[in-house]
Amino acid sequence: MKLFMQDLAINMAEFTHESTENQEEEELQEEEIYLGTEEDPRPTFISALLKESLKSELIALLQEFRDCFAWHYHEMPGLDRELVEHKLPIKEGYLSVKQARKRMSMDTELKVKEEIERLLKAGFIRPAIDADWLANIVPVLKRKTGAVRICVDYRNLKEASPKDEYPMPMADMLVDGVAPNQMLSFMDGNTGYNQIMVAEGDIHKTAFMCLGHTGAFEYTVMPFGLRNVGATY
């Protein structure tokens, strides 16, 4: 058993090494196409290894149903609250926490401020008036685009929230289910969490502070970092 685990570790290391080496090669196998206009190109990617006849059919299909996809925040009105909304119950005995304010570099602060403005314009966040809970922003840089993703340090709120044990899908069963098919396509849910509303009575618990802005903000839609967001999604 020990020998088997050692072999497995070596194989995983080799696989990881090969994956790193082949990353650039795999990126070259993607072909970027545009489903919009010169002003709003709406890029997406398809495999460059597809046969030309199949590639043409796929591009035509994407063009026909391009109104089903979203590239911008304002194109996502969100799901009806009667269908689903995210609730944030608090376990008995836990008190609200206001974190001490943290610093960030000037360059990061400017990028965070730009993203905050976009979130405000889209209605994903709103100014917080009465905040019992208050968290810090954790900016995450996207290497591919250079943009900044706004994450919030919700560790205190997560600790105070009971865990939803809703069972997640099993990946191997999903793969087995599509095995007989000839083609597999992946669709990225563009800011999928943000299409689910936070329950009105719990919005104030998502409050966070932002350098470069006066006051605080709170999420009206489900953000990353909260407990049970995966189960709700």
PDB file of C-alpha atoms in Angstrom:
ATOM      1  CA  MET A   1       0.000   0.000   0.000  1.00  0.00           C
ATOM      2  CA  LYS A   2       2.839   2.354   0.925  1.00  0.00           C
ATOM      3  CA  LEU A   3       4.615   1.574  -2.347  1.00  0.00           C
ATOM      4  CA  PHE A   4       1.401   2.190  -4.279  1.00  0.00           C
ATOM      5  CA  MET A   5       0.957   5.607  -2.643  1.00  0.00           C
ATOM      6  CA  GLN A   6       4.575   6.516  -3.473  1.00  0.00           C
ATOM      7  CA  ASP A   7       4.023   5.552  -7.121  1.00  0.00           C
ATOM      8  CA  LEU A   8       0.815   7.556  -7.162  1.00  0.00           C
ATOM      9  CA  ALA A   9       2.628  10.609  -5.780  1.00  0.00           C
ATOM     10  CA  ILE A  10       5.311  10.297  -8.471  1.00  0.00           C
ATOM     11  CA  ASN A  11       2.720   9.928 -11.221  1.00  0.00           C
ATOM     12  CA  MET A  12       0.814  12.961  -9.950  1.00  0.00           C
ATOM     13  CA  ALA A  13       4.035  14.992  -9.853  1.00  0.00           C
ATOM     14  CA  GLU A  14       4.850  13.977 -13.410  1.00  0.00           C
ATOM     15  CA  PHE A  15       1.332  14.772 -14.541  1.00  0.00           C
ATOM     16  CA  THR A  16       1.497  18.203 -12.923  1.00  0.00           C
ATOM     17  CA  HIS A  17       4.872  18.887 -14.520  1.00  0.00           C
ATOM     18  CA  GLU A  18       3.624  17.844 -17.947  1.00  0.00           C
ATOM     19  CA  SER A  19       0.477  19.918 -17.532  1.00  0.00           C
ATOM     20  CA  THR A  20       2.570  22.996 -16.798  1.00  0.00           C
ATOM     21  CA  GLU A  21       4.763  22.389 -19.837  1.00  0.00           C
ATOM     22  CA  ASN A  22       1.777  21.814 -22.128  1.00  0.00           C
ATOM     23  CA  GLN A  23      -0.273  24.758 -20.870  1.00  0.00           C
ATOM     24  CA  GLU A  24       0.889  27.141 -23.608  1.00  0.00           C
ATOM     25  CA  GLU A  25       0.392  24.447 -26.251  1.00  0.00           C
ATOM     26  CA  GLU A  26      -3.192  23.822 -25.041  1.00  0.00           C
ATOM     27  CA  GLU A  27      -3.961  27.552 -25.162  1.00  0.00           C
ATOM     28  CA  LEU A  28      -2.849  27.598 -28.798  1.00  0.00           C
ATOM     29  CA  GLN A  29      -5.443  24.911 -29.549  1.00  0.00           C
ATOM     30  CA  GLU A  30      -8.223  27.356 -28.694  1.00  0.00           C
ATOM     31  CA  GLU A  31      -9.643  29.583 -31.404  1.00  0.00           C
ATOM     32  CA  GLU A  32     -11.186  32.886 -30.390  1.00  0.00           C
ATOM     33  CA  ILE A  33     -14.362  33.930 -32.199  1.00  0.00           C
ATOM     34  CA  TYR A  34     -16.497  37.044 -31.827  1.00  0.00           C
ATOM     35  CA  LEU A  35     -20.271  37.011 -31.517  1.00  0.00           C
ATOM     36  CA  GLY A  36     -20.822  40.765 -31.301  1.00  0.00           C
ATOM     37  CA  THR A  37     -19.797  43.974 -33.057  1.00  0.00           C
ATOM     38  CA  GLU A  38     -16.580  45.986 -33.326  1.00  0.00           C
ATOM     39  CA  GLU A  39     -17.723  48.134 -30.391  1.00  0.00           C
ATOM     40  CA  ASP A  40     -18.774  45.108 -28.329  1.00  0.00           C
ATOM     41  CA  PRO A  41     -16.934  42.052 -29.750  1.00  0.00           C
ATOM     42  CA  ARG A  42     -18.257  39.454 -27.231  1.00  0.00           C
ATOM     43  CA  PRO A  43     -15.373  36.959 -27.534  1.00  0.00           C
ATOM     44  CA  THR A  44     -15.677  33.246 -26.872  1.00  0.00           C
ATOM     45  CA  PHE A  45     -13.475  30.235 -27.534  1.00  0.00           C
ATOM     46  CA  ILE A  46     -13.865  26.997 -29.480  1.00  0.00           C
ATOM     47  CA  SER A  47     -11.425  24.187 -30.113  1.00  0.00           C
ATOM     48  CA  ALA A  48      -9.050  24.774 -33.021  1.00  0.00           C
ATOM     49  CA  LEU A  49      -8.920  20.984 -33.535  1.00  0.00           C
ATOM     50  CA  LEU A  50     -12.519  20.734 -34.788  1.00  0.00           C
ATOM     51  CA  LYS A  51     -13.168  19.796 -38.400  1.00  0.00           C
ATOM     52  CA  GLU A  52     -14.028  22.838 -40.514  1.00  0.00           C
ATOM     53  CA  SER A  53     -17.562  21.607 -41.260  1.00  0.00           C
ATOM     54  CA  LEU A  54     -18.298  21.060 -37.569  1.00  0.00           C
ATOM     55  CA  LYS A  55     -16.618  24.331 -36.631  1.00  0.00           C
ATOM     56  CA  SER A  56     -18.862  26.252 -39.050  1.00  0.00           C
ATOM     57  CA  GLU A  57     -21.990  24.584 -37.643  1.00  0.00           C
ATOM     58  CA  LEU A  58     -20.912  25.377 -34.083  1.00  0.00           C
ATOM     59  CA  ILE A  59     -20.204  29.041 -34.859  1.00  0.00           C
ATOM     60  CA  ALA A  60     -23.576  29.359 -36.613  1.00  0.00           C
ATOM     61  CA  LEU A  61     -25.288  27.833 -33.555  1.00  0.00           C
ATOM     62  CA  LEU A  62     -23.539  30.262 -31.195  1.00  0.00           C
ATOM     63  CA  GLN A  63     -24.461  33.206 -33.421  1.00  0.00           C
ATOM     64  CA  GLU A  64     -28.105  32.106 -33.532  1.00  0.00           C
ATOM     65  CA  PHE A  65     -28.417  31.882 -29.752  1.00  0.00           C
ATOM     66  CA  ARG A  66     -25.984  34.622 -28.712  1.00  0.00           C
ATOM     67  CA  ASP A  67     -28.780  36.446 -26.861  1.00  0.00           C
ATOM     68  CA  CYS A  68     -28.801  33.518 -24.383  1.00  0.00           C
ATOM     69  CA  PHE A  69     -25.308  34.438 -23.125  1.00  0.00           C
ATOM     70  CA  ALA A  70     -24.108  37.356 -21.027  1.00  0.00           C
ATOM     71  CA  TRP A  71     -20.835  39.272 -21.175  1.00  0.00           C
ATOM     72  CA  HIS A  72     -21.771  42.198 -18.917  1.00  0.00           C
ATOM     73  CA  TYR A  73     -23.287  42.594 -15.448  1.00  0.00           C
ATOM     74  CA  HIS A  74     -26.303  44.582 -16.666  1.00  0.00           C
ATOM     75  CA  GLU A  75     -27.378  41.672 -18.887  1.00  0.00           C
ATOM     76  CA  MET A  76     -28.103  39.484 -15.854  1.00  0.00           C
ATOM     77  CA  PRO A  77     -31.342  40.474 -14.118  1.00  0.00           C
ATOM     78  CA  GLY A  78     -31.024  37.623 -11.616  1.00  0.00           C
ATOM     79  CA  LEU A  79     -33.285  34.740 -10.623  1.00  0.00           C
ATOM     80  CA  ASP A  80     -36.742  35.186  -9.123  1.00  0.00           C
ATOM     81  CA  ARG A  81     -36.701  35.136  -5.309  1.00  0.00           C
ATOM     82  CA  GLU A  82     -39.597  32.686  -5.343  1.00  0.00           C
ATOM     83  CA  LEU A  83     -37.307  30.204  -7.098  1.00  0.00           C
ATOM     84  CA  VAL A  84     -34.254  30.609  -4.872  1.00  0.00           C
ATOM     85  CA  GLU A  85     -32.544  33.053  -2.522  1.00  0.00           C
ATOM     86  CA  HIS A  86     -29.591  32.716  -0.187  1.00  0.00           C
ATOM     87  CA  LYS A  87     -30.239  32.943   3.542  1.00  0.00           C
ATOM     88  CA  LEU A  88     -27.679  33.605   6.283  1.00  0.00           C
ATOM     89  CA  PRO A  89     -28.897  32.178   9.600  1.00  0.00           C
ATOM     90  CA  ILE A  90     -26.671  32.705  12.635  1.00  0.00           C
ATOM     91  CA  LYS A  91     -25.970  29.992  15.212  1.00  0.00           C
ATOM     92  CA  GLU A  92     -27.107  30.705  18.745  1.00  0.00           C
ATOM     93  CA  GLY A  93     -24.506  32.394  20.913  1.00  0.00           C
ATOM     94  CA  TYR A  94     -22.565  34.125  18.114  1.00  0.00           C
ATOM     95  CA  LEU A  95     -22.163  37.910  18.128  1.00  0.00           C
ATOM     96  CA  SER A  96     -21.613  40.102  15.075  1.00  0.00           C
ATOM     97  CA  VAL A  97     -18.004  41.016  14.189  1.00  0.00           C
ATOM     98  CA  LYS A  98     -16.576  44.205  12.656  1.00  0.00           C
ATOM     99  CA  GLN A  99     -13.083  43.520  11.317  1.00  0.00           C
ATOM    100  CA  ALA A 100     -10.211  45.987  11.704  1.00  0.00           C
ATOM    101  CA  ARG A 101      -9.568  47.891   8.481  1.00  0.00           C
ATOM    102  CA  LYS A 102      -6.735  46.556   6.279  1.00  0.00           C
ATOM    103  CA  ARG A 103      -4.512  48.448   3.850  1.00  0.00           C
ATOM    104  CA  MET A 104      -3.801  47.747   0.173  1.00  0.00           C
ATOM    105  CA  SER A 105      -1.459  49.237  -2.431  1.00  0.00           C
ATOM    106  CA  MET A 106      -2.514  52.341  -4.366  1.00  0.00           C
ATOM    107  CA  ASP A 107      -2.616  50.481  -7.716  1.00  0.00           C
ATOM    108  CA  THR A 108      -4.796  47.735  -6.265  1.00  0.00           C
ATOM    109  CA  GLU A 109      -7.028  50.299  -4.567  1.00  0.00           C
ATOM    110  CA  LEU A 110      -7.739  52.007  -7.899  1.00  0.00           C
ATOM    111  CA  LYS A 111      -8.648  48.697  -9.577  1.00  0.00           C
ATOM    112  CA  VAL A 112     -10.864  47.743  -6.637  1.00  0.00           C
ATOM    113  CA  LYS A 113     -12.609  51.117  -6.831  1.00  0.00           C
ATOM    114  CA  GLU A 114     -13.334  50.567 -10.546  1.00  0.00           C
ATOM    115  CA  GLU A 115     -14.841  47.143  -9.820  1.00  0.00           C
ATOM    116  CA  ILE A 116     -16.916  48.579  -6.962  1.00  0.00           C
ATOM    117  CA  GLU A 117     -18.346  51.162  -9.381  1.00  0.00           C
ATOM    118  CA  ARG A 118     -19.281  48.383 -11.829  1.00  0.00           C
ATOM    119  CA  LEU A 119     -20.946  46.349  -9.089  1.00  0.00           C
ATOM    120  CA  LEU A 120     -22.883  49.407  -7.923  1.00  0.00           C
ATOM    121  CA  LYS A 121     -24.033  50.214 -11.445  1.00  0.00           C
ATOM    122  CA  ALA A 122     -25.199  46.621 -11.956  1.00  0.00           C
ATOM    123  CA  GLY A 123     -27.101  46.651  -8.650  1.00  0.00           C
ATOM    124  CA  PHE A 124     -25.067  43.774  -7.216  1.00  0.00           C
ATOM    125  CA  ILE A 125     -24.151  45.885  -4.174  1.00  0.00           C
ATOM    126  CA  ARG A 126     -25.607  48.946  -2.467  1.00  0.00           C
ATOM    127  CA  PRO A 127     -24.457  51.351   0.263  1.00  0.00           C
ATOM    128  CA  ALA A 128     -24.739  49.818   3.748  1.00  0.00           C
ATOM    129  CA  ILE A 129     -26.623  51.999   6.229  1.00  0.00           C
ATOM    130  CA  ASP A 130     -26.793  49.811   9.345  1.00  0.00           C
ATOM    131  CA  ALA A 131     -23.989  47.227   9.424  1.00  0.00           C
ATOM    132  CA  ASP A 132     -23.657  44.885  12.407  1.00  0.00           C
ATOM    133  CA  TRP A 133     -21.224  42.676  10.479  1.00  0.00           C
ATOM    134  CA  LEU A 134     -18.379  44.364   8.603  1.00  0.00           C
ATOM    135  CA  ALA A 135     -15.633  42.609   6.626  1.00  0.00           C
ATOM    136  CA  ASN A 136     -12.552  43.542   4.587  1.00  0.00           C
ATOM    137  CA  ILE A 137     -12.049  43.210   0.854  1.00  0.00           C
ATOM    138  CA  VAL A 138      -9.549  40.624  -0.395  1.00  0.00           C
ATOM    139  CA  PRO A 139      -8.609  41.639  -3.983  1.00  0.00           C
ATOM    140  CA  VAL A 140      -7.695  38.735  -6.278  1.00  0.00           C
ATOM    141  CA  LEU A 141      -5.839  39.502  -9.514  1.00  0.00           C
ATOM    142  CA  LYS A 142      -6.915  37.561 -12.622  1.00  0.00           C
ATOM    143  CA  ARG A 143      -3.672  36.649 -14.396  1.00  0.00           C
ATOM    144  CA  LYS A 144      -5.261  36.176 -17.807  1.00  0.00           C
ATOM    145  CA  THR A 145      -6.986  39.585 -18.001  1.00  0.00           C
ATOM    146  CA  GLY A 146      -5.226  41.639 -15.339  1.00  0.00           C
ATOM    147  CA  ALA A 147      -8.599  42.550 -13.828  1.00  0.00           C
ATOM    148  CA  VAL A 148      -9.289  42.414 -10.109  1.00  0.00           C
ATOM    149  CA  ARG A 149     -11.972  40.188  -8.598  1.00  0.00           C
ATOM    150  CA  ILE A 150     -13.576  41.507  -5.440  1.00  0.00           C
ATOM    151  CA  CYS A 151     -13.575  38.862  -2.717  1.00  0.00           C
ATOM    152  CA  VAL A 152     -14.592  39.565   0.874  1.00  0.00           C
ATOM    153  CA  ASP A 153     -13.112  38.085   4.047  1.00  0.00           C
ATOM    154  CA  TYR A 154     -16.268  36.479   5.443  1.00  0.00           C
ATOM    155  CA  ARG A 155     -14.459  34.093   7.813  1.00  0.00           C
ATOM    156  CA  ASN A 156     -16.278  35.441  10.900  1.00  0.00           C
ATOM    157  CA  LEU A 157     -19.697  35.212   9.258  1.00  0.00           C
ATOM    158  CA  LYS A 158     -18.901  31.709   7.970  1.00  0.00           C
ATOM    159  CA  GLU A 159     -17.932  30.545  11.446  1.00  0.00           C
ATOM    160  CA  ALA A 160     -21.253  31.821  12.816  1.00  0.00           C
ATOM    161  CA  SER A 161     -23.341  30.153  10.073  1.00  0.00           C
ATOM    162  CA  PRO A 162     -24.663  26.569  10.346  1.00  0.00           C
ATOM    163  CA  LYS A 163     -23.539  24.273   7.535  1.00  0.00           C
ATOM    164  CA  ASP A 164     -26.021  23.164   4.882  1.00  0.00           C
ATOM    165  CA  GLU A 165     -25.282  19.492   4.166  1.00  0.00           C
ATOM    166  CA  TYR A 166     -26.966  19.495   0.749  1.00  0.00           C
ATOM    167  CA  PRO A 167     -25.125  16.774  -1.236  1.00  0.00           C
ATOM    168  CA  MET A 168     -22.992  17.969  -4.134  1.00  0.00           C
ATOM    169  CA  PRO A 169     -23.021  16.107  -7.500  1.00  0.00           C
ATOM    170  CA  MET A 170     -20.376  13.382  -7.883  1.00  0.00           C
ATOM    171  CA  ALA A 171     -17.994  14.203 -10.744  1.00  0.00           C
ATOM    172  CA  ASP A 172     -17.335  10.597 -11.767  1.00  0.00           C
ATOM    173  CA  MET A 173     -21.076   9.905 -12.126  1.00  0.00           C
ATOM    174  CA  LEU A 174     -21.508  13.007 -14.276  1.00  0.00           C
ATOM    175  CA  VAL A 175     -18.648  11.886 -16.534  1.00  0.00           C
ATOM    176  CA  ASP A 176     -20.109   8.380 -16.806  1.00  0.00           C
ATOM    177  CA  GLY A 177     -23.448   9.894 -17.777  1.00  0.00           C
ATOM    178  CA  VAL A 178     -22.007  11.670 -20.832  1.00  0.00           C
ATOM    179  CA  ALA A 179     -19.646   8.866 -21.894  1.00  0.00           C
ATOM    180  CA  PRO A 180     -21.797   7.609 -24.843  1.00  0.00           C
ATOM    181  CA  ASN A 181     -21.900  11.075 -26.451  1.00  0.00           C
ATOM    182  CA  GLN A 182     -19.590  12.157 -29.262  1.00  0.00           C
ATOM    183  CA  MET A 183     -19.137  15.766 -28.143  1.00  0.00           C
ATOM    184  CA  LEU A 184     -18.734  17.440 -24.753  1.00  0.00           C
ATOM    185  CA  SER A 185     -19.072  21.210 -24.335  1.00  0.00           C
ATOM    186  CA  PHE A 186     -18.505  23.309 -21.235  1.00  0.00           C
ATOM    187  CA  MET A 187     -20.528  26.406 -20.392  1.00  0.00           C
ATOM    188  CA  ASP A 188     -19.194  28.889 -17.861  1.00  0.00           C
ATOM    189  CA  GLY A 189     -21.911  30.386 -15.676  1.00  0.00           C
ATOM    190  CA  ASN A 190     -20.893  34.049 -15.949  1.00  0.00           C
ATOM    191  CA  THR A 191     -20.860  35.315 -12.324  1.00  0.00           C
ATOM    192  CA  GLY A 192     -23.343  32.533 -11.603  1.00  0.00           C
ATOM    193  CA  TYR A 193     -23.471  33.164  -7.861  1.00  0.00           C
ATOM    194  CA  ASN A 194     -24.408  36.800  -8.510  1.00  0.00           C
ATOM    195  CA  GLN A 195     -27.613  35.745 -10.256  1.00  0.00           C
ATOM    196  CA  ILE A 196     -29.032  34.490  -6.933  1.00  0.00           C
ATOM    197  CA  MET A 197     -30.445  37.098  -4.538  1.00  0.00           C
ATOM    198  CA  VAL A 198     -29.584  37.334  -0.849  1.00  0.00           C
ATOM    199  CA  ALA A 199     -32.660  37.200   1.407  1.00  0.00           C
ATOM    200  CA  GLU A 200     -33.750  40.760   2.252  1.00  0.00           C
ATOM    201  CA  GLY A 201     -33.435  40.160   5.993  1.00  0.00           C
ATOM    202  CA  ASP A 202     -29.835  38.965   5.632  1.00  0.00           C
ATOM    203  CA  ILE A 203     -28.365  41.530   3.207  1.00  0.00           C
ATOM    204  CA  HIS A 204     -26.967  43.690   6.040  1.00  0.00           C
ATOM    205  CA  LYS A 205     -24.779  40.749   7.189  1.00  0.00           C
ATOM    206  CA  THR A 206     -22.753  40.900   3.940  1.00  0.00           C
ATOM    207  CA  ALA A 207     -21.466  44.448   4.589  1.00  0.00           C
ATOM    208  CA  PHE A 208     -17.845  45.220   3.711  1.00  0.00           C
ATOM    209  CA  MET A 209     -15.595  48.286   3.699  1.00  0.00           C
ATOM    210  CA  CYS A 210     -13.606  49.554   0.746  1.00  0.00           C
ATOM    211  CA  LEU A 211     -10.570  51.841   0.673  1.00  0.00           C
ATOM    212  CA  GLY A 212     -11.093  54.759  -1.680  1.00  0.00           C
ATOM    213  CA  HIS A 213     -14.816  54.955  -0.849  1.00  0.00           C
ATOM    214  CA  THR A 214     -16.608  56.588   2.052  1.00  0.00           C
ATOM    215  CA  GLY A 215     -18.795  54.232   4.037  1.00  0.00           C
ATOM    216  CA  ALA A 216     -19.513  50.555   3.432  1.00  0.00           C
ATOM    217  CA  PHE A 217     -21.403  48.379   0.956  1.00  0.00           C
ATOM    218  CA  GLU A 218     -23.510  45.229   1.133  1.00  0.00           C
ATOM    219  CA  TYR A 219     -24.366  42.540  -1.404  1.00  0.00           C
ATOM    220  CA  THR A 220     -27.916  42.241  -2.703  1.00  0.00           C
ATOM    221  CA  VAL A 221     -26.834  39.136  -4.652  1.00  0.00           C
ATOM    222  CA  MET A 222     -24.954  36.049  -3.484  1.00  0.00           C
ATOM    223  CA  PRO A 223     -21.179  36.669  -3.378  1.00  0.00           C
ATOM    224  CA  PHE A 224     -18.279  34.239  -3.116  1.00  0.00           C
ATOM    225  CA  GLY A 225     -16.883  33.372   0.297  1.00  0.00           C
ATOM    226  CA  LEU A 226     -20.069  32.790   2.288  1.00  0.00           C
ATOM    227  CA  ARG A 227     -20.894  29.428   3.820  1.00  0.00           C
ATOM    228  CA  ASN A 228     -23.411  27.283   1.906  1.00  0.00           C
ATOM    229  CA  VAL A 229     -23.238  29.304  -1.321  1.00  0.00           C
ATOM    230  CA  GLY A 230     -22.217  26.120  -3.150  1.00  0.00           C
ATOM    231  CA  ALA A 231     -25.259  24.281  -1.812  1.00  0.00           C
ATOM    232  CA  THR A 232     -27.572  27.171  -2.762  1.00  0.00           C
ATOM    233  CA  TYR A 233     -26.054  27.360  -6.248  1.00  0.00           C
TER     234      TYR A 233
END
